[in-house]
XYZ file of C-alpha atoms in Angstrom:
570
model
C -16.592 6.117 12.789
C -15.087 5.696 16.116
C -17.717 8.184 17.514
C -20.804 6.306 16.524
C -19.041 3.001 17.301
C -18.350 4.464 21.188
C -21.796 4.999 21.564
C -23.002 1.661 20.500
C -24.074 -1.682 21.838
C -25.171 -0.291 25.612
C -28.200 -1.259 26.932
C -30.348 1.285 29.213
C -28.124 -0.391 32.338
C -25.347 0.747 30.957
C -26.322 3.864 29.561
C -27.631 4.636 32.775
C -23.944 3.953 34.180
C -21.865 6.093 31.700
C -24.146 8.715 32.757
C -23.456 8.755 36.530
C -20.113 8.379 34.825
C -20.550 11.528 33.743
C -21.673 13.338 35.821
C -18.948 12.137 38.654
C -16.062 12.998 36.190
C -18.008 16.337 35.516
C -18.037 17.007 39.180
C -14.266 15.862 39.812
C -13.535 18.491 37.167
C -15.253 21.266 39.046
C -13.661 20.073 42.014
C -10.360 20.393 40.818
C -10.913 23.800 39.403
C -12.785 25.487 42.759
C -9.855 23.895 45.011
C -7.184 26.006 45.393
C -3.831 25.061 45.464
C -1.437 25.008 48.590
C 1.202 23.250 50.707
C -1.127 20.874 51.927
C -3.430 20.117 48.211
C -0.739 18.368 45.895
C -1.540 18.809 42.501
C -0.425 15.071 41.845
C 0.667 11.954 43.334
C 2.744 9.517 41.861
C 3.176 6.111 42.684
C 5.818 4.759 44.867
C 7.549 2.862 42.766
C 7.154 4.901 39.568
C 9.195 8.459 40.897
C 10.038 7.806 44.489
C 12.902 9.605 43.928
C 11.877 12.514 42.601
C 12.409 15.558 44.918
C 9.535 17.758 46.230
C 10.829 20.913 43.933
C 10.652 18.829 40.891
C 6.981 17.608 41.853
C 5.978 21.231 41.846
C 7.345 22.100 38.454
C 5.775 19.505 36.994
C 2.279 20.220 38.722
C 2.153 23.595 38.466
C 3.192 23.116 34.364
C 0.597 20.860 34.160
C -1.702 22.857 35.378
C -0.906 25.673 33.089
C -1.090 23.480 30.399
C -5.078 24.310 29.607
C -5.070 23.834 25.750
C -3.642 20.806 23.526
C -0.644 21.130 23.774
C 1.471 17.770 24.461
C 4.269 19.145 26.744
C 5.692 22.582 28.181
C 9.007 20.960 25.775
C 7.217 21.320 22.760
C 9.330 22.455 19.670
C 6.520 24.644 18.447
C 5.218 26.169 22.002
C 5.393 29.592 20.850
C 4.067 29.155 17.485
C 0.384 27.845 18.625
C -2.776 28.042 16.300
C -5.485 28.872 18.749
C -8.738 27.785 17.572
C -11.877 29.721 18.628
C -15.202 27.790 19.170
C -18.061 28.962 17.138
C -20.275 26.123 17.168
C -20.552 25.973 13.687
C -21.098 23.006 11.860
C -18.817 23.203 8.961
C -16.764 25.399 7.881
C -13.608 25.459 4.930
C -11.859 28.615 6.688
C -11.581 26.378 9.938
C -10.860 23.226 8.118
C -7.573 25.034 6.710
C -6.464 26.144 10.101
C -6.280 22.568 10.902
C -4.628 21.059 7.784
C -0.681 20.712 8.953
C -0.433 17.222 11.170
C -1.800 15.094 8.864
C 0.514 16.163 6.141
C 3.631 15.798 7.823
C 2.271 12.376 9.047
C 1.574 11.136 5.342
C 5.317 11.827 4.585
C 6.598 8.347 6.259
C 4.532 7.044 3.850
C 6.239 8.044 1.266
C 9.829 8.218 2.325
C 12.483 6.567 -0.077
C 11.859 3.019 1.841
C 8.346 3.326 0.619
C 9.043 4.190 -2.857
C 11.410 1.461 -3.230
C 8.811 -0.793 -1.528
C 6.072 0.574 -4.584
C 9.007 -0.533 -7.222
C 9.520 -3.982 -6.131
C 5.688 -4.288 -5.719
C 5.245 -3.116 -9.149
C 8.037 -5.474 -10.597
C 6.536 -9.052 -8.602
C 2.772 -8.284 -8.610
C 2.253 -5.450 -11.241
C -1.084 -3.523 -11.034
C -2.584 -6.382 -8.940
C -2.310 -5.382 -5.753
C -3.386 -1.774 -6.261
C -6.319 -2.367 -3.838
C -4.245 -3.784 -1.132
C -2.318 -0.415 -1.109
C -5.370 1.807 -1.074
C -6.776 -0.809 1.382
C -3.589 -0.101 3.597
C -4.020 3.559 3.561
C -7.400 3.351 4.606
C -6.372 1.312 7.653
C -3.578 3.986 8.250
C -6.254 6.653 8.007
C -8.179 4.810 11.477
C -5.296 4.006 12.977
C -3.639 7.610 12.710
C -6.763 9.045 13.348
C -7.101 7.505 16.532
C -3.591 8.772 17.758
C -4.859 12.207 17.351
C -8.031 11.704 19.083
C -5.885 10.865 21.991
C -3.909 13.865 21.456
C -6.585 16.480 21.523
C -8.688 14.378 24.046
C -6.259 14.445 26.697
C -3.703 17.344 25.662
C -0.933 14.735 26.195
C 0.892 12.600 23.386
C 0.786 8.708 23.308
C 4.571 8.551 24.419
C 3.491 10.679 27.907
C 0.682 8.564 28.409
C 2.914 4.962 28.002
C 5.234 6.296 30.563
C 2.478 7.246 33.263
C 0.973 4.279 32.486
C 3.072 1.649 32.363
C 6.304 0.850 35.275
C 10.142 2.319 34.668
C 10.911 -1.205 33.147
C 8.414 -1.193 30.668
C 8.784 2.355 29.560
C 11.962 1.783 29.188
C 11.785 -1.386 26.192
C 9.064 0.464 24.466
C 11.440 3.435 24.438
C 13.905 1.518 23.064
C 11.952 -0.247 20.425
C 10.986 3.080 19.163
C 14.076 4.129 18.949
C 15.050 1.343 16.684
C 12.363 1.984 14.366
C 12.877 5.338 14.383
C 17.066 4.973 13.379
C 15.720 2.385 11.278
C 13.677 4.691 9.033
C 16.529 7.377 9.170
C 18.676 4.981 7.809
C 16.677 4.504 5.162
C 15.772 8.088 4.457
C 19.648 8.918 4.197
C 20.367 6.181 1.932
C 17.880 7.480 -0.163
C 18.615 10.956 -0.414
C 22.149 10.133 -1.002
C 20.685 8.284 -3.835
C 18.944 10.904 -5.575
C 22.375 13.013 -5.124
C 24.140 10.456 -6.702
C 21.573 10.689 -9.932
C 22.045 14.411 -10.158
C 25.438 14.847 -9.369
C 27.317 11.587 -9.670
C 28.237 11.733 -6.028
C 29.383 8.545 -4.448
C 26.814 7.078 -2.054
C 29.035 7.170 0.588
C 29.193 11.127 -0.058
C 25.826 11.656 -0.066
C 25.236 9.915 3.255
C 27.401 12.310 4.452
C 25.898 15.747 2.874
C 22.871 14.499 4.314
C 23.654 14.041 7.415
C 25.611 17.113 7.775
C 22.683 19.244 5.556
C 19.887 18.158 8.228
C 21.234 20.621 10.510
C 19.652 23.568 8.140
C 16.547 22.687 7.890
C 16.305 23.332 11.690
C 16.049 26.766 10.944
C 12.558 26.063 9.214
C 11.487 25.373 12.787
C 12.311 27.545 14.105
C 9.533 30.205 11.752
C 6.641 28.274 13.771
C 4.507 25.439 12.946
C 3.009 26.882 9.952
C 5.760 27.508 7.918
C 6.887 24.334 8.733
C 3.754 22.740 7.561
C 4.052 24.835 4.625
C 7.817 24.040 3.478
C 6.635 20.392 4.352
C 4.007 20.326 2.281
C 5.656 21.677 -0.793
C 8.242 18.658 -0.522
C 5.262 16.244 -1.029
C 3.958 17.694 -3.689
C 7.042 17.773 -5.513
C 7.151 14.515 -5.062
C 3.597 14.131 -6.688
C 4.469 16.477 -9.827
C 7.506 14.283 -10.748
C 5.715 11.069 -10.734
C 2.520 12.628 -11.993
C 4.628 14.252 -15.067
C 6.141 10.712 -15.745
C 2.739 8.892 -15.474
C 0.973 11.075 -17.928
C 4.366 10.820 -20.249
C 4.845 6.824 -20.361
C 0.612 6.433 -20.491
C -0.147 3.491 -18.587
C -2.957 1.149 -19.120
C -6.053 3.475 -17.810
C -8.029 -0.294 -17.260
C -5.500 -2.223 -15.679
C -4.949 0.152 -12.991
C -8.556 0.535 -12.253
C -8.922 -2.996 -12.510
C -5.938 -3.645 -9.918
C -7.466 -0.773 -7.459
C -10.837 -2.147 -7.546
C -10.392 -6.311 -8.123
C -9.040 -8.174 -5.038
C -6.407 -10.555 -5.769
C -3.063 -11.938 -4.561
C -0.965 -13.354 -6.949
C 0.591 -16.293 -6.248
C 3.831 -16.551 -4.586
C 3.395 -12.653 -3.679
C 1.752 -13.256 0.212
C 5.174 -11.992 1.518
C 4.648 -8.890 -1.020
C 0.868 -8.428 0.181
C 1.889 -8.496 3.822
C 4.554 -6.008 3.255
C 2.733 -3.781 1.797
C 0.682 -3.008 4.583
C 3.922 -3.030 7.138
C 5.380 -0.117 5.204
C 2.378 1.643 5.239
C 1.760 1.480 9.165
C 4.479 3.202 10.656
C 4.876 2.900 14.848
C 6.797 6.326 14.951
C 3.962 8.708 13.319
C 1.666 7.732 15.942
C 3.996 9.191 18.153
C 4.358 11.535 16.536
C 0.193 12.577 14.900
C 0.004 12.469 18.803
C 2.073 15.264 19.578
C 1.714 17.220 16.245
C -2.063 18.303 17.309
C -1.467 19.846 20.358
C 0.129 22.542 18.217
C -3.493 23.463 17.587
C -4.714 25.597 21.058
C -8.267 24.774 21.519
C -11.202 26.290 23.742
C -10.894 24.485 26.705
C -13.488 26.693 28.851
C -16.134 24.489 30.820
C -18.999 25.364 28.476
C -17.140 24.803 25.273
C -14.410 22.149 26.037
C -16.738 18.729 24.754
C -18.024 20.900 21.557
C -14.147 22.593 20.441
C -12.924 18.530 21.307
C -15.770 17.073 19.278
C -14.735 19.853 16.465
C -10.816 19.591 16.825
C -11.737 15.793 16.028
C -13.592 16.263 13.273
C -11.668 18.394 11.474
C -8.556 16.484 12.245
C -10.232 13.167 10.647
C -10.742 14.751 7.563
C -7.226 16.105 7.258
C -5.762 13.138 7.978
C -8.073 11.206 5.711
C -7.394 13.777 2.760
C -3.902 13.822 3.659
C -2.719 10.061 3.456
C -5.267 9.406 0.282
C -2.953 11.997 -1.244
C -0.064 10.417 -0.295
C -1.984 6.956 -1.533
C -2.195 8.715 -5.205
C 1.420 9.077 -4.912
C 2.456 5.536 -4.059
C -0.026 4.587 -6.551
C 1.780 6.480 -9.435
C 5.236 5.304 -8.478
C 3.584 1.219 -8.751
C 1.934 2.372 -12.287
C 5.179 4.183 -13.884
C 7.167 1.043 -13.176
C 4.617 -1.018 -14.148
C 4.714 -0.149 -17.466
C 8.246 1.006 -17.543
C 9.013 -2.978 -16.630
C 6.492 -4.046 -19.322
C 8.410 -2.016 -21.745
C 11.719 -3.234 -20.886
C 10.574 -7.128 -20.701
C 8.675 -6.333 -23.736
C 12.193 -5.293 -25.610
C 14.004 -7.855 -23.907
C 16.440 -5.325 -21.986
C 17.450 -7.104 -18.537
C 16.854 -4.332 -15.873
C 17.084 -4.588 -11.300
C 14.218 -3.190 -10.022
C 15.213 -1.159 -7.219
C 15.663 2.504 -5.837
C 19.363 2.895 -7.213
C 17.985 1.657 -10.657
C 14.843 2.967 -10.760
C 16.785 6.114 -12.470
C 18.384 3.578 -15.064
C 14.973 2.114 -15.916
C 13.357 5.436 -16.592
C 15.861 7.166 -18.928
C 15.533 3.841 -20.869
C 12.013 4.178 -21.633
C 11.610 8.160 -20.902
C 14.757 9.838 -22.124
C 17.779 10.658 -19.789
C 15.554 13.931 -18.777
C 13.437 11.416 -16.562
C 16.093 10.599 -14.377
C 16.854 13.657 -12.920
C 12.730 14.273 -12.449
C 13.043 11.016 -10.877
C 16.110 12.400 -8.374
C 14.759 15.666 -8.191
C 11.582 14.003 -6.590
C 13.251 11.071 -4.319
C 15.416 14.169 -3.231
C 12.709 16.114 -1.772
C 10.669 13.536 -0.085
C 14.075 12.321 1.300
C 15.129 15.190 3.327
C 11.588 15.919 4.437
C 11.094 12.773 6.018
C 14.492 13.317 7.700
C 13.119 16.180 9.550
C 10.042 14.517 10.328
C 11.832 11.526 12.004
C 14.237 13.985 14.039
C 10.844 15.712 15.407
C 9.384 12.104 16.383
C 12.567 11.032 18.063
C 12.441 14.279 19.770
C 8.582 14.135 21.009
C 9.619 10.341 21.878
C 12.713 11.148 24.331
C 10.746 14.368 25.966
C 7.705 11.620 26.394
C 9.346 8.658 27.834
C 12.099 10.606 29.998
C 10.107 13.559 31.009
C 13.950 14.932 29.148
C 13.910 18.617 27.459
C 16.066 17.489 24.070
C 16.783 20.340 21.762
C 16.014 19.745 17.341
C 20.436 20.434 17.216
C 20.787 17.984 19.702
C 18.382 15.482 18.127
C 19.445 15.470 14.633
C 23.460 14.682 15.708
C 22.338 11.459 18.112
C 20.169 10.244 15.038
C 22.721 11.035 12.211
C 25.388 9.596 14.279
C 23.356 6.714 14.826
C 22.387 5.742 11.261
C 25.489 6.951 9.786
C 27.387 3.917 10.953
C 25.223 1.409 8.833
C 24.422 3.687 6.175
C 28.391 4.316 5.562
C 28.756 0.510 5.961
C 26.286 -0.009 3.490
C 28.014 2.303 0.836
C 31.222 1.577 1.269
C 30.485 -2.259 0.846
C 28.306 -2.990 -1.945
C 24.547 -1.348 -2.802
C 23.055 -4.175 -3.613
C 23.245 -4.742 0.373
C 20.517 -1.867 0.489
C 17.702 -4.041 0.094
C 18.481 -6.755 2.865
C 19.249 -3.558 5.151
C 15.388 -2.398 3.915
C 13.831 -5.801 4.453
C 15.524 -6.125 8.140
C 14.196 -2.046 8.960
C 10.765 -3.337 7.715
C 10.842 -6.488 10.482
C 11.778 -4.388 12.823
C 9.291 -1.624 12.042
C 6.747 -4.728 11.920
C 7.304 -6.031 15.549
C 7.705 -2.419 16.885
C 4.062 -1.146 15.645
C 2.403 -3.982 17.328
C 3.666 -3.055 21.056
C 2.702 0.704 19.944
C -1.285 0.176 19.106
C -2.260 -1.937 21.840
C -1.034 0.825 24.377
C -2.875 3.169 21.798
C -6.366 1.190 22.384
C -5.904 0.616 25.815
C -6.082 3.909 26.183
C -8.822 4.775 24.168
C -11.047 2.087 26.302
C -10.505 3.647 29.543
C -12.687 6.113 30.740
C -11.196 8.023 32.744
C -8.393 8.671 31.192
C -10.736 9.945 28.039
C -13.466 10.643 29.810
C -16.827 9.746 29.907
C -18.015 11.521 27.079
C -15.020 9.930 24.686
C -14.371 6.453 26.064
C -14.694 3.869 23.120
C -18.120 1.755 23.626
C -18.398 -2.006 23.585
C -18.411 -2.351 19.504
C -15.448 0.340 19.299
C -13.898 -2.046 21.837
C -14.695 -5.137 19.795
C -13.541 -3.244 16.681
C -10.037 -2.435 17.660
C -9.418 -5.552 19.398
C -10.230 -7.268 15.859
C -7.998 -4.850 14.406
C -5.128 -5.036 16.717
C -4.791 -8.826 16.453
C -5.144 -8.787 12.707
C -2.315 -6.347 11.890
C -0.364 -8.945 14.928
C -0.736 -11.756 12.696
C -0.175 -9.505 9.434
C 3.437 -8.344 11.371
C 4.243 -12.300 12.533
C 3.217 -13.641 9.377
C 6.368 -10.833 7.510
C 8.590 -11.568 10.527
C 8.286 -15.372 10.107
C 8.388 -15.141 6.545
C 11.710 -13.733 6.152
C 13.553 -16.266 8.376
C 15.662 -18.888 6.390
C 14.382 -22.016 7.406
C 16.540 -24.768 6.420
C 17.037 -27.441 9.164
C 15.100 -27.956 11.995
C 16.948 -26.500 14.350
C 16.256 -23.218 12.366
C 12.075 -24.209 12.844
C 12.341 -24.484 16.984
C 14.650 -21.351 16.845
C 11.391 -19.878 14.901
C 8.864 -21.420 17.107
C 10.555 -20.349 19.952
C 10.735 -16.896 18.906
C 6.946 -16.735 18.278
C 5.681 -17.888 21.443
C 7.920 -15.669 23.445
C 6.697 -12.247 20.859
C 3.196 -14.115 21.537
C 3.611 -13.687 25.473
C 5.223 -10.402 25.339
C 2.310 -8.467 23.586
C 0.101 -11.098 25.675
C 1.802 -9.590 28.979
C 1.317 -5.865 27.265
C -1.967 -6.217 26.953
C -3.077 -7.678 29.763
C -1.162 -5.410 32.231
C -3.794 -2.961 33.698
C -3.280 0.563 33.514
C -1.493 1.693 36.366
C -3.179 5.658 37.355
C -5.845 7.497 35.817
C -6.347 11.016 36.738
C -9.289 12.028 39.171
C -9.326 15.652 40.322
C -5.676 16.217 38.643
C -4.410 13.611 41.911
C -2.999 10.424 39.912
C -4.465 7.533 41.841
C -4.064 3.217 41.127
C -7.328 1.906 40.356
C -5.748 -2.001 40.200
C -7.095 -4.418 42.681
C -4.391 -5.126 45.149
C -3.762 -8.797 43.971
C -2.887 -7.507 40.322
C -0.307 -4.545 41.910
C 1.199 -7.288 43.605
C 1.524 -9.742 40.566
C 2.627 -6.906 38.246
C 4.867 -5.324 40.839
C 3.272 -1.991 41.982
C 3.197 -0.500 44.832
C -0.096 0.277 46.623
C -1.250 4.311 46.818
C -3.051 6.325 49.369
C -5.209 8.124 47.656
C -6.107 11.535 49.443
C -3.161 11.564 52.025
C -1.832 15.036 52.552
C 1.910 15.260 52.859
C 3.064 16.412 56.360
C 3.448 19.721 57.122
């Protein structure tokens, strides 16, 4: 979709243009392969006030492992360097063999979607809306599908991840609050992933919470061994997590037999009940995830493309492909998941207003409400499930935090190292949670989801910036004027989606508490405003990075001006 729209809504002018375009960035390619390198030919150079610092040896270690770095690979750090898939380029249009050499990112990706925050998301949306918003959820997943698919475009485009790209991009400052804001959402999620897992302990083995929360964070620690077999035997052990997940709630959908025309009606029949906007808006917030764009980013440079100069636009164009139908297969999987976890509770809920039984929908209870209407077997299919999807997506969030810290601080971070910060970050709350009461679990959920809400909108808009400027994609890959028009519609309507779910969950009760809101608006208002109207800083034009802003918008953001072309002295 993305590739038609790029190519849309020129006229011959401009057509004309992008193919001087071309042609230029063609020739600045062949330029910087015939040049050789020496003393006086810099690979790079770096704006004054964005690595002043940095000392000459360290400038050559990064240039000369950037310059090695010829396939899609996102960083010489990368936890699965020596486990590449390299892809030959046959020119074929089609092909199932090569399809299945790319299925892997997409699957790990889909896992946030269903991590225990989700689930418990899918039980409260079953218990205040029943089957009637069905189609918002597969309407969510389909926006997930463009939006994910777009964060591995820039991935194999550029063979850099979205989290490199911010921090060339944007000034120290900068960098540094949109590391920080993933960071939250990233603890934020792991909170939510222990909680559960200790959860699903607790059903099989009557384990305290507080317990569990500790079992999981100490058991994390082994499943870095599964890393370290190579990417696809992590895709592979990942995988099989998921679709445990799927059996168990498949096996109890097919056992409590839903109504087969309600839930087609609900999937197919717009409608918001009323009172259930907050519900609606949520939905879609815990569906898009800020951290898996990091991370889809980084993920598909584990594939090692043909990058030669008469095959590197087809093997791109390919790589792209193939990764949008993973990623589409891959989250509509994870859709008919969620969707089975909203119709068993649907009609276990039915059943037990139906007998007048009083029952709390949520993820501790969800166990309760099942051996009610299934037997006590269904609980532990229940646990069995939540467990498995729970410590996957614990992995998965240690390898975004990990692509996230490399990305921002240019900072080697090892998966041991990693999973202690992380544990020892969310273990605090988590314990606190436990120890206190579990009915605090789902204010601790609702708070993770604002946060996740105000953190995804400062990660797309650096997303789509990039995707609009040429030469940073290229020529051949650079979103057109209706792409443009597309995503800008799209950013600003999952902005007021995330504000409406922030705003919504503030207690407004004197009017103090409505200027406190108002206040807070217009300053998140100006924030993204100031995001995404600051310029891109560099692009890269025969491998030198070089400030394209006029001088009066350097000066009024800050930067530095930049010689372009001056040799260092001798």
């Amino acid at each position: 979709m993305w590739e038609s729209l790029s190519m849309s809504g020129h006229d011959p002018g401009e057509q004309r243009r992008r193919q001087q375009q071309q042609e230029q960035f063609a020739e600045s390619v062949a330029g910087a392969v015939r040049q050789p390198a020496s003393a006086h030919t810099p690979e790079y150079v770096e704006l004054a006030t964005m690595d002043s610092t940095r000392s000459s040896g360290d400038s050559a270690q990064k240039a000369s492992a950037e310059a090695a770095l010829d396939d899609a690979s996102t960083a010489v750090e990368d936890a699965f360097q020596q486990h590449h898939v390299k892809i030959e380029y046959d020119g074929r249009r089609f092909s199932l063999k090569k399809l299945w050499r790319f299925v892997g990112p997409g699957l790990l990706v889909s896992q946030a979607l269903l991590d225990p925050g989700n689930i418990e998301s899918d039980i409260s949306q079953a218990d205040s809306s029943g089957y009637r918003l069905l189609w918002l959820l597969l309407l969510a997943h389909v926006l997930c599908i463009f939006v994910q698919s777009l964060a591995a475009r820039l991935g194999v485009v550029t063979g850099r991840h979205l989290a490199q790209h911010i921090r060339q991009q944007y000034p120290l400052a900068m960098s540094a609050v949109f590391w920080l804001l993933s960071e939250l959402a990233i603890v934020g999620a792991d909170i939510q992933e222990v909680i559960g897992t200790a959860t699903a302990l607790h059903i099989l083995t009557t384990m305290p919470i507080w317990a569990g929360v500790v079992v999981t964070a100490v058991d994390s620690f082994l499943f870095l061994y599964v890393q370290r077999l190579g990417v696809r035997v992590t895709e592979l052990v990942f995988g099989l997590m998921v679709t445990t997940l799927a059996v168990c709630f498949w096996l109890e959908m097919v056992l409590i037999k839903p109504d087969a025309g309600e839930v087609i009606k609900g999937m197919v029949i717009p409608r918001i009940p009323q009172g259930s906007a907050v519900q609606a808006v949520g939905i879609v917030g815990c569906v898009l995830m800020p951290h898996n764009l990091y991370l889809h980013s980084a993920l598909v440079g584990s594939r090692k493309l043909d990058r030669r100069e008469e095959t590197r636009e087809g093997a791109i164009r390919e790589a792209m492909r193939y990764f949008r139908i993973e990623t589409s297969v891959s989250l509509m999987y994870a859709y008919l998941i969620n969707m089975s976890v909203v119709v068993v509770f649907c009609k276990a809920f039915e059943i037990m207003r139906g007998e007048g039984v009083p029952y709390v929908a949520s993820l501790a209870e969800g166990a309760t409400v099942l051996s009610h209407v299934l037997g006590s077997g269904s609980k532990y299919v229940y646990a069995v499930g939540l467990l498995a999807i729970g410590q996957s997506t614990t992995m998965t969030g240690t390898l975004s935090g990990q692509y996230v810290t490399e990305g921002f601080w240019n900072m080697p971070v090892k998966p041991w190292q990693r999973v202690f910060i992380t544990r020892g970050i969310s273990l605090v709350p988590a314990l606190a949670v436990a120890l206190t009461a579990t009915a605090h679990i789902d204010l601790l959920s609702e708070i993770i989801n604002v946060v996740q809400a105000v953190v995804l909108s400062f990660t797309i808009i650096p997303l789509l910036k990039l995707q609009a400027h040429g030469e940073i994609m290229g020529p051949e890959f650079v979103f057109g004027r209706a792409a443009r028009i597309a995503a800008a519609a799209l950013t600003l309507a999952i902005i007021a989606l995330n504000a409406y779910m922030v705003a919504s969950v503030i207690p407004l009760r004197s009017a103090g508490m409505y200027v406190a809101l108002v206040a807070v608006v217009l300053v998140y208002a100006l924030v993204l405003a100031y995001t995404a109207a600051f310029p891109l800083r560099c692009v890269w034009s025969r491998r030198v990075l070089v400030d394209r802003a006029p001088a009066g918008v350097r000066w009024l953001f800050g930067r530095a001006a930049l010689a372009v072309g001056a040799a260092p002295p001798a």
